[in-house]
Amino acid sequence: MLNFSFVIIFSFILVYQNIIILNEETLILVCFITFCFLIHNKLSKSVHSNFDDQSISIKISIESSLNLLLKELLTNIKVQSNYKGLATDFKNLGDHFLKLSFSFLDRVPLQFVKSHKKIYPKKLSFTSRLEKQTTKLIALLISHKLAKIVSLKKFYARNFKMNSFLCIDKVMLREYFGTI
């Protein structure tokens, strides 16, 4: 590097010859250059070591995240390979079930089949009638509950005379007139 005394002597010569004019800007520039030079000489090693430490920690972090990502991808590929033939396995299972059913039906005595042909239509008709009666019962229960709700609403509107109940009656009356 340059000798510091040589730089000072050279700068005095330049100032004495009026090549460099000493004013505020020049003094600030000299101070800034001196500051940068001293910072570079004194702190370069610590800044360099700090950057090295940060780069090592970032490298370790990236490597660990990439390793984790690689593990996840490998497990995903393994799962996909395990379930690759799932559709064909289900189709084969269905085919085997059909073969088993047909072989079982071939071995069932005809008398057993005939007796069940008489029983199943009766059970199915009973189930159908039961479903119809249940739907009728549910419809009756719902209409009964709705009638109770309407009567309670009328009771509250007449006896309590709350603004919200009266307002609802007026709105419903306007809607009714609107539909007429």
GROMACS .gro file of N, CA and C in nm:
model
  540
    1MET      N    1   0.084  -0.118   0.000
    1MET     CA    2   0.000   0.000   0.000
    1MET      C    3   0.089   0.124   0.000
    2LEU      N    4   0.022   0.234  -0.013
    2LEU     CA    5   0.095   0.362  -0.012
    2LEU      C    6   0.137   0.398   0.129
    3ASN      N    7   0.245   0.466   0.133
    3ASN     CA    8   0.293   0.513   0.262
    3ASN      C    9   0.209   0.634   0.302
    4PHE      N   10   0.163   0.634   0.427
    4PHE     CA   11   0.075   0.740   0.475
    4PHE      C   12   0.146   0.875   0.479
    5SER      N   13   0.270   0.878   0.517
    5SER     CA   14   0.347   1.004   0.522
    5SER      C   15   0.368   1.060   0.382
    6PHE      N   16   0.388   0.973   0.285
    6PHE     CA   17   0.404   1.017   0.146
    6PHE      C   18   0.277   1.085   0.096
    7VAL      N   19   0.163   1.033   0.132
    7VAL     CA   20   0.035   1.090   0.092
    7VAL      C   21   0.016   1.227   0.155
    8ILE      N   22   0.051   1.242   0.280
    8ILE     CA   23   0.036   1.370   0.349
    8ILE      C   24   0.129   1.475   0.286
    9ILE      N   25   0.252   1.442   0.261
    9ILE     CA   26   0.348   1.536   0.201
    9ILE      C   27   0.303   1.575   0.062
   10PHE      N   28   0.257   1.477  -0.016
   10PHE     CA   29   0.211   1.506  -0.151
   10PHE      C   30   0.089   1.598  -0.150
   11SER      N   31  -0.003   1.578  -0.055
   11SER     CA   32  -0.121   1.664  -0.045
   11SER      C   33  -0.083   1.805  -0.002
   12PHE      N   34   0.016   1.821   0.087
   12PHE     CA   35   0.062   1.955   0.124
   12PHE      C   36   0.123   2.028   0.004
   13ILE      N   37   0.194   1.957  -0.077
   13ILE     CA   38   0.254   2.019  -0.197
   13ILE      C   39   0.145   2.065  -0.292
   14LEU      N   40   0.042   1.983  -0.308
   14LEU     CA   41  -0.068   2.020  -0.398
   14LEU      C   42  -0.146   2.139  -0.345
   15VAL      N   43  -0.160   2.148  -0.216
   15VAL     CA   44  -0.230   2.262  -0.156
   15VAL      C   45  -0.144   2.388  -0.168
   16TYR      N   46  -0.015   2.376  -0.147
   16TYR     CA   47   0.075   2.489  -0.153
   16TYR      C   48   0.083   2.546  -0.295
   17GLN      N   49   0.075   2.458  -0.395
   17GLN     CA   50   0.080   2.502  -0.534
   17GLN      C   51  -0.057   2.547  -0.584
   18ASN      N   52  -0.159   2.545  -0.499
   18ASN     CA   53  -0.298   2.581  -0.530
   18ASN      C   54  -0.359   2.492  -0.638
   19ILE      N   55  -0.312   2.372  -0.644
   19ILE     CA   56  -0.374   2.275  -0.735
   19ILE      C   57  -0.502   2.222  -0.669
   20ILE      N   58  -0.493   2.198  -0.541
   20ILE     CA   59  -0.610   2.160  -0.463
   20ILE      C   60  -0.643   2.277  -0.373
   21ILE      N   61  -0.766   2.321  -0.384
   21ILE     CA   62  -0.810   2.433  -0.303
   21ILE      C   63  -0.879   2.375  -0.180
   22LEU      N   64  -0.838   2.426  -0.065
   22LEU     CA   65  -0.898   2.378   0.059
   22LEU      C   66  -1.021   2.462   0.089
   23ASN      N   67  -1.134   2.398   0.073
   23ASN     CA   68  -1.260   2.460   0.114
   23ASN      C   69  -1.340   2.353   0.189
   24GLU      N   70  -1.467   2.382   0.220
   24GLU     CA   71  -1.546   2.288   0.302
   24GLU      C   72  -1.570   2.156   0.231
   25GLU      N   73  -1.602   2.163   0.102
   25GLU     CA   74  -1.630   2.040   0.028
   25GLU      C   75  -1.507   1.951   0.018
   26THR      N   76  -1.393   2.012  -0.004
   26THR     CA   77  -1.270   1.934  -0.016
   26THR      C   78  -1.236   1.868   0.117
   27LEU      N   79  -1.251   1.942   0.226
   27LEU     CA   80  -1.223   1.884   0.357
   27LEU      C   81  -1.319   1.770   0.390
   28ILE      N   82  -1.445   1.785   0.353
   28ILE     CA   83  -1.542   1.676   0.375
   28ILE      C   84  -1.505   1.555   0.291
   29LEU      N   85  -1.462   1.579   0.165
   29LEU     CA   86  -1.420   1.468   0.079
   29LEU      C   87  -1.299   1.397   0.136
   30VAL      N   88  -1.202   1.474   0.186
   30VAL     CA   89  -1.082   1.412   0.246
   30VAL      C   90  -1.120   1.332   0.369
   31CYS      N   91  -1.209   1.385   0.451
   31CYS     CA   92  -1.253   1.312   0.570
   31CYS      C   93  -1.326   1.184   0.531
   32PHE      N   94  -1.409   1.193   0.430
   32PHE     CA   95  -1.484   1.074   0.386
   32PHE      C   96  -1.390   0.968   0.330
   33ILE      N   97  -1.296   1.008   0.249
   33ILE     CA   98  -1.201   0.911   0.193
   33ILE      C   99  -1.118   0.849   0.305
   34THR      N  100  -1.075   0.930   0.401
   34THR     CA  101  -1.000   0.877   0.514
   34THR      C  102  -1.084   0.779   0.594
   35PHE      N  103  -1.210   0.815   0.615
   35PHE     CA  104  -1.301   0.727   0.689
   35PHE      C  105  -1.318   0.594   0.616
   36CYS      N  106  -1.342   0.600   0.486
   36CYS     CA  107  -1.357   0.476   0.408
   36CYS      C  108  -1.231   0.391   0.412
   37PHE      N  109  -1.116   0.455   0.400
   37PHE     CA  110  -0.989   0.384   0.404
   37PHE      C  111  -0.970   0.315   0.539
   38LEU      N  112  -0.998   0.388   0.648
   38LEU     CA  113  -0.979   0.330   0.782
   38LEU      C  114  -1.080   0.216   0.808
   39ILE      N  115  -1.204   0.235   0.764
   39ILE     CA  116  -1.305   0.131   0.781
   39ILE      C  117  -1.264   0.006   0.704
   40HIS      N  118  -1.215   0.027   0.583
   40HIS     CA  119  -1.173  -0.087   0.503
   40HIS      C  120  -1.056  -0.160   0.568
   41ASN      N  121  -0.960  -0.087   0.620
   41ASN     CA  122  -0.844  -0.151   0.682
   41ASN      C  123  -0.878  -0.219   0.814
   42LYS      N  124  -0.962  -0.155   0.896
   42LYS     CA  125  -0.988  -0.207   1.031
   42LYS      C  126  -1.099  -0.312   1.034
   43LEU      N  127  -1.202  -0.295   0.952
   43LEU     CA  128  -1.320  -0.383   0.963
   43LEU      C  129  -1.334  -0.485   0.851
   44SER      N  130  -1.244  -0.487   0.759
   44SER     CA  131  -1.261  -0.578   0.645
   44SER      C  132  -1.259  -0.725   0.689
   45LYS      N  133  -1.174  -0.757   0.784
   45LYS     CA  134  -1.166  -0.896   0.830
   45LYS      C  135  -1.294  -0.938   0.903
   46SER      N  136  -1.345  -0.852   0.990
   46SER     CA  137  -1.466  -0.888   1.065
   46SER      C  138  -1.588  -0.894   0.973
   47VAL      N  139  -1.596  -0.800   0.877
   47VAL     CA  140  -1.708  -0.803   0.782
   47VAL      C  141  -1.699  -0.927   0.696
   48HIS      N  142  -1.578  -0.960   0.652
   48HIS     CA  143  -1.559  -1.079   0.571
   48HIS      C  144  -1.598  -1.206   0.649
   49SER      N  145  -1.556  -1.213   0.774
   49SER     CA  146  -1.591  -1.331   0.855
   49SER      C  147  -1.742  -1.336   0.882
   50ASN      N  148  -1.804  -1.220   0.902
   50ASN     CA  149  -1.949  -1.216   0.922
   50ASN      C  150  -2.022  -1.264   0.797
   51PHE      N  151  -1.978  -1.217   0.680
   51PHE     CA  152  -2.038  -1.263   0.555
   51PHE      C  153  -2.018  -1.412   0.534
   52ASP      N  154  -1.898  -1.461   0.571
   52ASP     CA  155  -1.874  -1.605   0.560
   52ASP      C  156  -1.967  -1.684   0.650
   53ASP      N  157  -1.984  -1.637   0.774
   53ASP     CA  158  -2.076  -1.705   0.866
   53ASP      C  159  -2.219  -1.705   0.814
   54GLN      N  160  -2.262  -1.592   0.762
   54GLN     CA  161  -2.399  -1.584   0.708
   54GLN      C  162  -2.415  -1.673   0.586
   55SER      N  163  -2.313  -1.677   0.501
   55SER     CA  164  -2.323  -1.763   0.382
   55SER      C  165  -2.326  -1.910   0.421
   56ILE      N  166  -2.252  -1.947   0.523
   56ILE     CA  167  -2.253  -2.086   0.570
   56ILE      C  168  -2.390  -2.121   0.628
   57SER      N  169  -2.447  -2.030   0.707
   57SER     CA  170  -2.579  -2.059   0.765
   57SER      C  171  -2.687  -2.066   0.657
   58ILE      N  172  -2.677  -1.979   0.556
   58ILE     CA  173  -2.773  -1.984   0.445
   58ILE      C  174  -2.755  -2.113   0.366
   59LYS      N  175  -2.633  -2.155   0.345
   59LYS     CA  176  -2.606  -2.279   0.273
   59LYS      C  177  -2.663  -2.398   0.349
   60ILE      N  178  -2.644  -2.401   0.481
   60ILE     CA  179  -2.698  -2.510   0.562
   60ILE      C  180  -2.850  -2.511   0.558
   61SER      N  181  -2.910  -2.393   0.565
   61SER     CA  182  -3.056  -2.382   0.560
   61SER      C  183  -3.110  -2.431   0.426
   62ILE      N  184  -3.046  -2.391   0.319
   62ILE     CA  185  -3.091  -2.434   0.185
   62ILE      C  186  -3.074  -2.584   0.169
   63GLU      N  187  -2.962  -2.638   0.215
   63GLU     CA  188  -2.940  -2.783   0.203
   63GLU      C  189  -3.043  -2.861   0.284
   64SER      N  190  -3.075  -2.815   0.404
   64SER     CA  191  -3.174  -2.887   0.485
   64SER      C  192  -3.312  -2.879   0.422
   65SER      N  193  -3.349  -2.762   0.367
   65SER     CA  194  -3.480  -2.752   0.303
   65SER      C  195  -3.486  -2.837   0.177
   66LEU      N  196  -3.377  -2.842   0.101
   66LEU     CA  197  -3.375  -2.927  -0.018
   66LEU      C  198  -3.381  -3.075   0.019
   67ASN      N  199  -3.313  -3.114   0.127
   67ASN     CA  200  -3.320  -3.253   0.173
   67ASN      C  201  -3.462  -3.289   0.216
   68LEU      N  202  -3.527  -3.198   0.287
   68LEU     CA  203  -3.664  -3.221   0.330
   68LEU      C  204  -3.757  -3.231   0.209
   69LEU      N  205  -3.738  -3.144   0.111
   69LEU     CA  206  -3.817  -3.149  -0.011
   69LEU      C  207  -3.794  -3.280  -0.086
   70LEU      N  208  -3.670  -3.325  -0.091
   70LEU     CA  209  -3.638  -3.451  -0.157
   70LEU      C  210  -3.707  -3.568  -0.087
   71LYS      N  211  -3.706  -3.568   0.046
   71LYS     CA  212  -3.774  -3.675   0.121
   71LYS      C  213  -3.923  -3.674   0.091
   72GLU      N  214  -3.984  -3.555   0.088
   72GLU     CA  215  -4.128  -3.545   0.060
   72GLU      C  216  -4.159  -3.595  -0.081
   73LEU      N  217  -4.075  -3.557  -0.176
   73LEU     CA  218  -4.098  -3.604  -0.313
   73LEU      C  219  -4.084  -3.756  -0.324
   74LEU      N  220  -3.986  -3.811  -0.255
   74LEU     CA  221  -3.968  -3.957  -0.260
   74LEU      C  222  -4.086  -4.029  -0.198
   75THR      N  223  -4.138  -3.979  -0.086
   75THR     CA  224  -4.255  -4.043  -0.025
   75THR      C  225  -4.377  -4.027  -0.114
   76ASN      N  226  -4.389  -3.912  -0.181
   76ASN     CA  227  -4.502  -3.891  -0.273
   76ASN      C  228  -4.494  -3.988  -0.391
   77ILE      N  229  -4.374  -4.006  -0.446
   77ILE     CA  230  -4.356  -4.100  -0.557
   77ILE      C  231  -4.387  -4.242  -0.510
   78LYS      N  232  -4.345  -4.276  -0.390
   78LYS     CA  233  -4.371  -4.410  -0.337
   78LYS      C  234  -4.521  -4.434  -0.319
   79VAL      N  235  -4.592  -4.335  -0.268
   79VAL     CA  236  -4.736  -4.348  -0.250
   79VAL      C  237  -4.805  -4.362  -0.385
   80GLN      N  238  -4.762  -4.281  -0.482
   80GLN     CA  239  -4.823  -4.290  -0.614
   80GLN      C  240  -4.796  -4.425  -0.679
   81SER      N  241  -4.677  -4.478  -0.659
   81SER     CA  242  -4.648  -4.609  -0.718
   81SER      C  243  -4.728  -4.719  -0.649
   82ASN      N  244  -4.755  -4.703  -0.520
   82ASN     CA  245  -4.836  -4.803  -0.449
   82ASN      C  246  -4.980  -4.804  -0.500
   83TYR      N  247  -5.034  -4.688  -0.535
   83TYR     CA  248  -5.173  -4.680  -0.577
   83TYR      C  249  -5.190  -4.673  -0.727
   84LYS      N  250  -5.083  -4.701  -0.802
   84LYS     CA  251  -5.091  -4.695  -0.947
   84LYS      C  252  -5.189  -4.799  -1.002
   85GLY      N  253  -5.185  -4.918  -0.952
   85GLY     CA  254  -5.269  -5.024  -1.003
   85GLY      C  255  -5.399  -5.041  -0.925
   86LEU      N  256  -5.440  -4.940  -0.852
   86LEU     CA  257  -5.560  -4.951  -0.769
   86LEU      C  258  -5.685  -4.972  -0.853
   87ALA      N  259  -5.699  -4.901  -0.964
   87ALA     CA  260  -5.819  -4.914  -1.048
   87ALA      C  261  -5.827  -5.054  -1.108
   88THR      N  262  -5.714  -5.104  -1.156
   88THR     CA  263  -5.717  -5.240  -1.213
   88THR      C  264  -5.742  -5.344  -1.106
   89ASP      N  265  -5.691  -5.319  -0.985
   89ASP     CA  266  -5.717  -5.413  -0.876
   89ASP      C  267  -5.865  -5.418  -0.842
   90PHE      N  268  -5.932  -5.301  -0.839
   90PHE     CA  269  -6.076  -5.300  -0.812
   90PHE      C  270  -6.154  -5.368  -0.925
   91LYS      N  271  -6.111  -5.348  -1.049
   91LYS     CA  272  -6.179  -5.414  -1.160
   91LYS      C  273  -6.163  -5.565  -1.149
   92ASN      N  274  -6.042  -5.611  -1.119
   92ASN     CA  275  -6.019  -5.755  -1.102
   92ASN      C  276  -6.101  -5.810  -0.985
   93LEU      N  277  -6.110  -5.733  -0.876
   93LEU     CA  278  -6.190  -5.775  -0.762
   93LEU      C  279  -6.337  -5.787  -0.800
   94GLY      N  280  -6.388  -5.691  -0.878
   94GLY     CA  281  -6.526  -5.699  -0.925
   94GLY      C  282  -6.549  -5.820  -1.013
   95ASP      N  283  -6.453  -5.849  -1.101
   95ASP     CA  284  -6.466  -5.968  -1.188
   95ASP      C  285  -6.468  -6.096  -1.105
   96HIS      N  286  -6.381  -6.103  -1.006
   96HIS     CA  287  -6.380  -6.223  -0.919
   96HIS      C  288  -6.509  -6.234  -0.840
   97PHE      N  289  -6.564  -6.122  -0.797
   97PHE     CA  290  -6.690  -6.124  -0.723
   97PHE      C  291  -6.803  -6.174  -0.813
   98LEU      N  292  -6.805  -6.130  -0.937
   98LEU     CA  293  -6.908  -6.179  -1.030
   98LEU      C  294  -6.895  -6.330  -1.053
   99LYS      N  295  -6.771  -6.375  -1.071
   99LYS     CA  296  -6.750  -6.519  -1.092
   99LYS      C  297  -6.795  -6.598  -0.970
  100LEU      N  298  -6.763  -6.547  -0.850
  100LEU     CA  299  -6.804  -6.614  -0.728
  100LEU      C  300  -6.956  -6.615  -0.715
  101SER      N  301  -7.019  -6.505  -0.748
  101SER     CA  302  -7.166  -6.498  -0.740
  101SER      C  303  -7.231  -6.596  -0.836
  102PHE      N  304  -7.182  -6.599  -0.959
  102PHE     CA  305  -7.240  -6.692  -1.056
  102PHE      C  306  -7.218  -6.837  -1.015
  103SER      N  307  -7.100  -6.866  -0.964
  103SER     CA  308  -7.075  -7.005  -0.922
  103SER      C  309  -7.162  -7.041  -0.801
  104PHE      N  310  -7.185  -6.945  -0.713
  104PHE     CA  311  -7.271  -6.970  -0.596
  104PHE      C  312  -7.415  -6.990  -0.640
  105LEU      N  313  -7.461  -6.909  -0.734
  105LEU     CA  314  -7.599  -6.922  -0.782
  105LEU      C  315  -7.621  -7.053  -0.857
  106ASP      N  316  -7.517  -7.099  -0.925
  106ASP     CA  317  -7.531  -7.227  -0.995
  106ASP      C  318  -7.548  -7.343  -0.897
  107ARG      N  319  -7.494  -7.330  -0.779
  107ARG     CA  320  -7.499  -7.439  -0.682
  107ARG      C  321  -7.620  -7.431  -0.589
  108VAL      N  322  -7.692  -7.320  -0.591
  108VAL     CA  323  -7.808  -7.306  -0.503
  108VAL      C  324  -7.923  -7.389  -0.560
  109PRO      N  325  -7.990  -7.463  -0.477
  109PRO     CA  326  -8.101  -7.546  -0.528
  109PRO      C  327  -8.215  -7.459  -0.581
  110LEU      N  328  -8.283  -7.510  -0.678
  110LEU     CA  329  -8.392  -7.436  -0.740
  110LEU      C  330  -8.507  -7.413  -0.642
  111GLN      N  331  -8.529  -7.504  -0.552
  111GLN     CA  332  -8.638  -7.489  -0.455
  111GLN      C  333  -8.613  -7.367  -0.366
  112PHE      N  334  -8.489  -7.347  -0.326
  112PHE     CA  335  -8.453  -7.232  -0.242
  112PHE      C  336  -8.482  -7.101  -0.317
  113VAL      N  337  -8.447  -7.098  -0.447
  113VAL     CA  338  -8.470  -6.980  -0.528
  113VAL      C  339  -8.620  -6.955  -0.544
  114LYS      N  340  -8.697  -7.062  -0.568
  114LYS     CA  341  -8.842  -7.047  -0.588
  114LYS      C  342  -8.909  -6.997  -0.460
  115SER      N  343  -8.866  -7.046  -0.346
  115SER     CA  344  -8.929  -7.000  -0.221
  115SER      C  345  -8.898  -6.853  -0.195
  116HIS      N  346  -8.780  -6.810  -0.231
  116HIS     CA  347  -8.745  -6.670  -0.210
  116HIS      C  348  -8.812  -6.578  -0.312
  117LYS      N  349  -8.845  -6.631  -0.430
  117LYS     CA  350  -8.917  -6.551  -0.528
  117LYS      C  351  -9.055  -6.515  -0.479
  118LYS      N  352  -9.114  -6.600  -0.394
  118LYS     CA  353  -9.246  -6.571  -0.340
  118LYS      C  354  -9.236  -6.473  -0.222
  119ILE      N  355  -9.131  -6.483  -0.143
  119ILE     CA  356  -9.119  -6.403  -0.021
  119ILE      C  357  -9.075  -6.260  -0.051
  120TYR      N  358  -8.978  -6.241  -0.140
  120TYR     CA  359  -8.923  -6.108  -0.163
  120TYR      C  360  -9.024  -6.009  -0.220
  121PRO      N  361  -9.109  -6.044  -0.313
  121PRO     CA  362  -9.209  -5.944  -0.358
  121PRO      C  363  -9.301  -5.899  -0.245
  122LYS      N  364  -9.334  -5.991  -0.155
  122LYS     CA  365  -9.418  -5.952  -0.041
  122LYS      C  366  -9.344  -5.853   0.049
  123LYS      N  367  -9.216  -5.882   0.074
  123LYS     CA  368  -9.137  -5.792   0.158
  123LYS      C  369  -9.120  -5.657   0.091
  124LEU      N  370  -9.099  -5.657  -0.038
  124LEU     CA  371  -9.081  -5.531  -0.109
  124LEU      C  372  -9.210  -5.450  -0.112
  125SER      N  373  -9.324  -5.514  -0.129
  125SER     CA  374  -9.450  -5.440  -0.128
  125SER      C  375  -9.477  -5.384   0.012
  126PHE      N  376  -9.444  -5.463   0.116
  126PHE     CA  377  -9.460  -5.413   0.254
  126PHE      C  378  -9.372  -5.289   0.277
  127THR      N  379  -9.249  -5.297   0.228
  127THR     CA  380  -9.157  -5.184   0.243
  127THR      C  381  -9.208  -5.062   0.168
  128SER      N  382  -9.264  -5.084   0.050
  128SER     CA  383  -9.318  -4.974  -0.028
  128SER      C  384  -9.435  -4.908   0.045
  129ARG      N  385  -9.527  -4.989   0.099
  129ARG     CA  386  -9.640  -4.933   0.173
  129ARG      C  387  -9.591  -4.859   0.297
  130LEU      N  388  -9.492  -4.915   0.364
  130LEU     CA  389  -9.438  -4.851   0.483
  130LEU      C  390  -9.376  -4.714   0.449
  131GLU      N  391  -9.305  -4.706   0.336
  131GLU     CA  392  -9.248  -4.579   0.293
  131GLU      C  393  -9.356  -4.477   0.264
  132LYS      N  394  -9.464  -4.517   0.197
  132LYS     CA  395  -9.574  -4.425   0.165
  132LYS      C  396  -9.639  -4.373   0.293
  133GLN      N  397  -9.662  -4.462   0.387
  133GLN     CA  398  -9.726  -4.421   0.513
  133GLN      C  399  -9.633  -4.328   0.592
  134THR      N  400  -9.504  -4.356   0.587
  134THR     CA  401  -9.409  -4.271   0.659
  134THR      C  402  -9.406  -4.131   0.599
  135THR      N  403  -9.406  -4.121   0.466
  135THR     CA  404  -9.407  -3.988   0.403
  135THR      C  405  -9.535  -3.913   0.436
  136LYS      N  406  -9.648  -3.983   0.440
  136LYS     CA  407  -9.774  -3.918   0.478
  136LYS      C  408  -9.767  -3.869   0.623
  137LEU      N  409  -9.713  -3.952   0.711
  137LEU     CA  410  -9.702  -3.915   0.852
  137LEU      C  411  -9.611  -3.794   0.870
  138ILE      N  412  -9.499  -3.791   0.799
  138ILE     CA  413  -9.406  -3.678   0.809
  138ILE      C  414  -9.474  -3.551   0.759
  139ALA      N  415  -9.549  -3.561   0.647
  139ALA     CA  416  -9.619  -3.445   0.594
  139ALA      C  417  -9.722  -3.394   0.694
  140LEU      N  418  -9.796  -3.485   0.759
  140LEU     CA  419  -9.894  -3.444   0.859
  140LEU      C  420  -9.827  -3.377   0.979
  141LEU      N  421  -9.715  -3.432   1.026
  141LEU     CA  422  -9.645  -3.373   1.139
  141LEU      C  423  -9.594  -3.233   1.105
  142ILE      N  424  -9.541  -3.216   0.985
  142ILE     CA  425  -9.491  -3.084   0.945
  142ILE      C  426  -9.605  -2.984   0.935
  143SER      N  427  -9.719  -3.025   0.877
  143SER     CA  428  -9.832  -2.932   0.867
  143SER      C  429  -9.887  -2.899   1.005
  144HIS      N  430  -9.887  -2.995   1.096
  144HIS     CA  431  -9.934  -2.969   1.233
  144HIS      C  432  -9.842  -2.869   1.304
  145LYS      N  433  -9.710  -2.887   1.288
  145LYS     CA  434  -9.616  -2.795   1.350
  145LYS      C  435  -9.629  -2.655   1.290
  146LEU      N  436  -9.648  -2.646   1.158
  146LEU     CA  437  -9.664  -2.516   1.094
  146LEU      C  438  -9.792  -2.447   1.144
  147ALA      N  439  -9.899  -2.524   1.164
  147ALA     CA  440 -10.023  -2.466   1.216
  147ALA      C  441 -10.000  -2.411   1.357
  148LYS      N  442  -9.925  -2.483   1.440
  148LYS     CA  443  -9.895  -2.435   1.574
  148LYS      C  444  -9.813  -2.306   1.569
  149ILE      N  445  -9.717  -2.300   1.478
  149ILE     CA  446  -9.634  -2.181   1.465
  149ILE      C  447  -9.718  -2.061   1.425
  150VAL      N  448  -9.811  -2.082   1.331
  150VAL     CA  449  -9.896  -1.972   1.285
  150VAL      C  450  -9.985  -1.924   1.398
  151SER      N  451 -10.043  -2.018   1.474
  151SER     CA  452 -10.132  -1.978   1.584
  151SER      C  453 -10.053  -1.905   1.693
  152LEU      N  454  -9.929  -1.950   1.724
  152LEU     CA  455  -9.847  -1.881   1.822
  152LEU      C  456  -9.811  -1.741   1.775
  153LYS      N  457  -9.784  -1.725   1.646
  153LYS     CA  458  -9.751  -1.594   1.592
  153LYS      C  459  -9.869  -1.499   1.606
  154LYS      N  460  -9.986  -1.549   1.575
  154LYS     CA  461 -10.106  -1.465   1.590
  154LYS      C  462 -10.127  -1.429   1.737
  155PHE      N  463 -10.108  -1.526   1.825
  155PHE     CA  464 -10.125  -1.500   1.968
  155PHE      C  465 -10.028  -1.391   2.015
  156TYR      N  466  -9.901  -1.403   1.976
  156TYR     CA  467  -9.801  -1.303   2.017
  156TYR      C  468  -9.832  -1.166   1.958
  157ALA      N  469  -9.878  -1.163   1.833
  157ALA     CA  470  -9.906  -1.036   1.769
  157ALA      C  471 -10.025  -0.966   1.834
  158ARG      N  472 -10.125  -1.041   1.875
  158ARG     CA  473 -10.245  -0.980   1.934
  158ARG      C  474 -10.226  -0.946   2.081
  159ASN      N  475 -10.166  -1.034   2.157
  159ASN     CA  476 -10.160  -1.015   2.302
  159ASN      C  477 -10.041  -0.929   2.347
  160PHE      N  478  -9.925  -0.947   2.287
  160PHE     CA  479  -9.808  -0.874   2.333
  160PHE      C  480  -9.791  -0.739   2.265
  161LYS      N  481  -9.840  -0.726   2.145
  161LYS     CA  482  -9.836  -0.603   2.066
  161LYS      C  483  -9.694  -0.544   2.062
  162MET      N  484  -9.601  -0.628   2.030
  162MET     CA  485  -9.464  -0.582   2.013
  162MET      C  486  -9.448  -0.528   1.870
  163ASN      N  487  -9.362  -0.429   1.855
  163ASN     CA  488  -9.346  -0.363   1.725
  163ASN      C  489  -9.300  -0.460   1.617
  164SER      N  490  -9.212  -0.553   1.654
  164SER     CA  491  -9.162  -0.645   1.552
  164SER      C  492  -9.272  -0.736   1.501
  165PHE      N  493  -9.361  -0.782   1.588
  165PHE     CA  494  -9.471  -0.868   1.544
  165PHE      C  495  -9.570  -0.789   1.460
  166LEU      N  496  -9.598  -0.667   1.499
  166LEU     CA  497  -9.692  -0.584   1.423
  166LEU      C  498  -9.634  -0.548   1.287
  167CYS      N  499  -9.507  -0.522   1.284
  167CYS     CA  500  -9.441  -0.488   1.157
  167CYS      C  501  -9.445  -0.606   1.061
  168ILE      N  502  -9.424  -0.727   1.112
  168ILE     CA  503  -9.426  -0.846   1.027
  168ILE      C  504  -9.566  -0.865   0.971
  169ASP      N  505  -9.670  -0.842   1.051
  169ASP     CA  506  -9.808  -0.856   1.002
  169ASP      C  507  -9.834  -0.755   0.892
  170LYS      N  508  -9.788  -0.632   0.909
  170LYS     CA  509  -9.811  -0.529   0.808
  170LYS      C  510  -9.738  -0.564   0.678
  171VAL      N  511  -9.617  -0.614   0.689
  171VAL     CA  512  -9.542  -0.653   0.569
  171VAL      C  513  -9.611  -0.767   0.498
  172MET      N  514  -9.658  -0.866   0.574
  172MET     CA  515  -9.727  -0.980   0.512
  172MET      C  516  -9.858  -0.935   0.448
  173LEU      N  517  -9.929  -0.840   0.509
  173LEU     CA  518 -10.052  -0.789   0.453
  173LEU      C  519 -10.025  -0.714   0.323
  174ARG      N  520  -9.917  -0.635   0.318
  174ARG     CA  521  -9.880  -0.565   0.195
  174ARG      C  522  -9.842  -0.666   0.084
  175GLU      N  523  -9.769  -0.769   0.121
  175GLU     CA  524  -9.734  -0.871   0.022
  175GLU      C  525  -9.859  -0.940  -0.030
  176TYR      N  526  -9.953  -0.967   0.059
  176TYR     CA  527 -10.077  -1.032   0.016
  176TYR      C  528 -10.154  -0.942  -0.080
  177PHE      N  529 -10.162  -0.812  -0.048
  177PHE     CA  530 -10.230  -0.718  -0.138
  177PHE      C  531 -10.157  -0.706  -0.271
  178GLY      N  532 -10.026  -0.715  -0.264
  178GLY     CA  533  -9.947  -0.708  -0.386
  178GLY      C  534  -9.971  -0.827  -0.479
  179THR      N  535  -9.991  -0.944  -0.419
  179THR     CA  536 -10.016  -1.063  -0.503
  179THR      C  537 -10.156  -1.062  -0.560
  180ILE      N  538 -10.251  -0.990  -0.493
  180ILE     CA  539 -10.389  -0.984  -0.544
  180ILE      C  540 -10.390  -0.889  -0.662
   0.00000   0.00000   0.00000
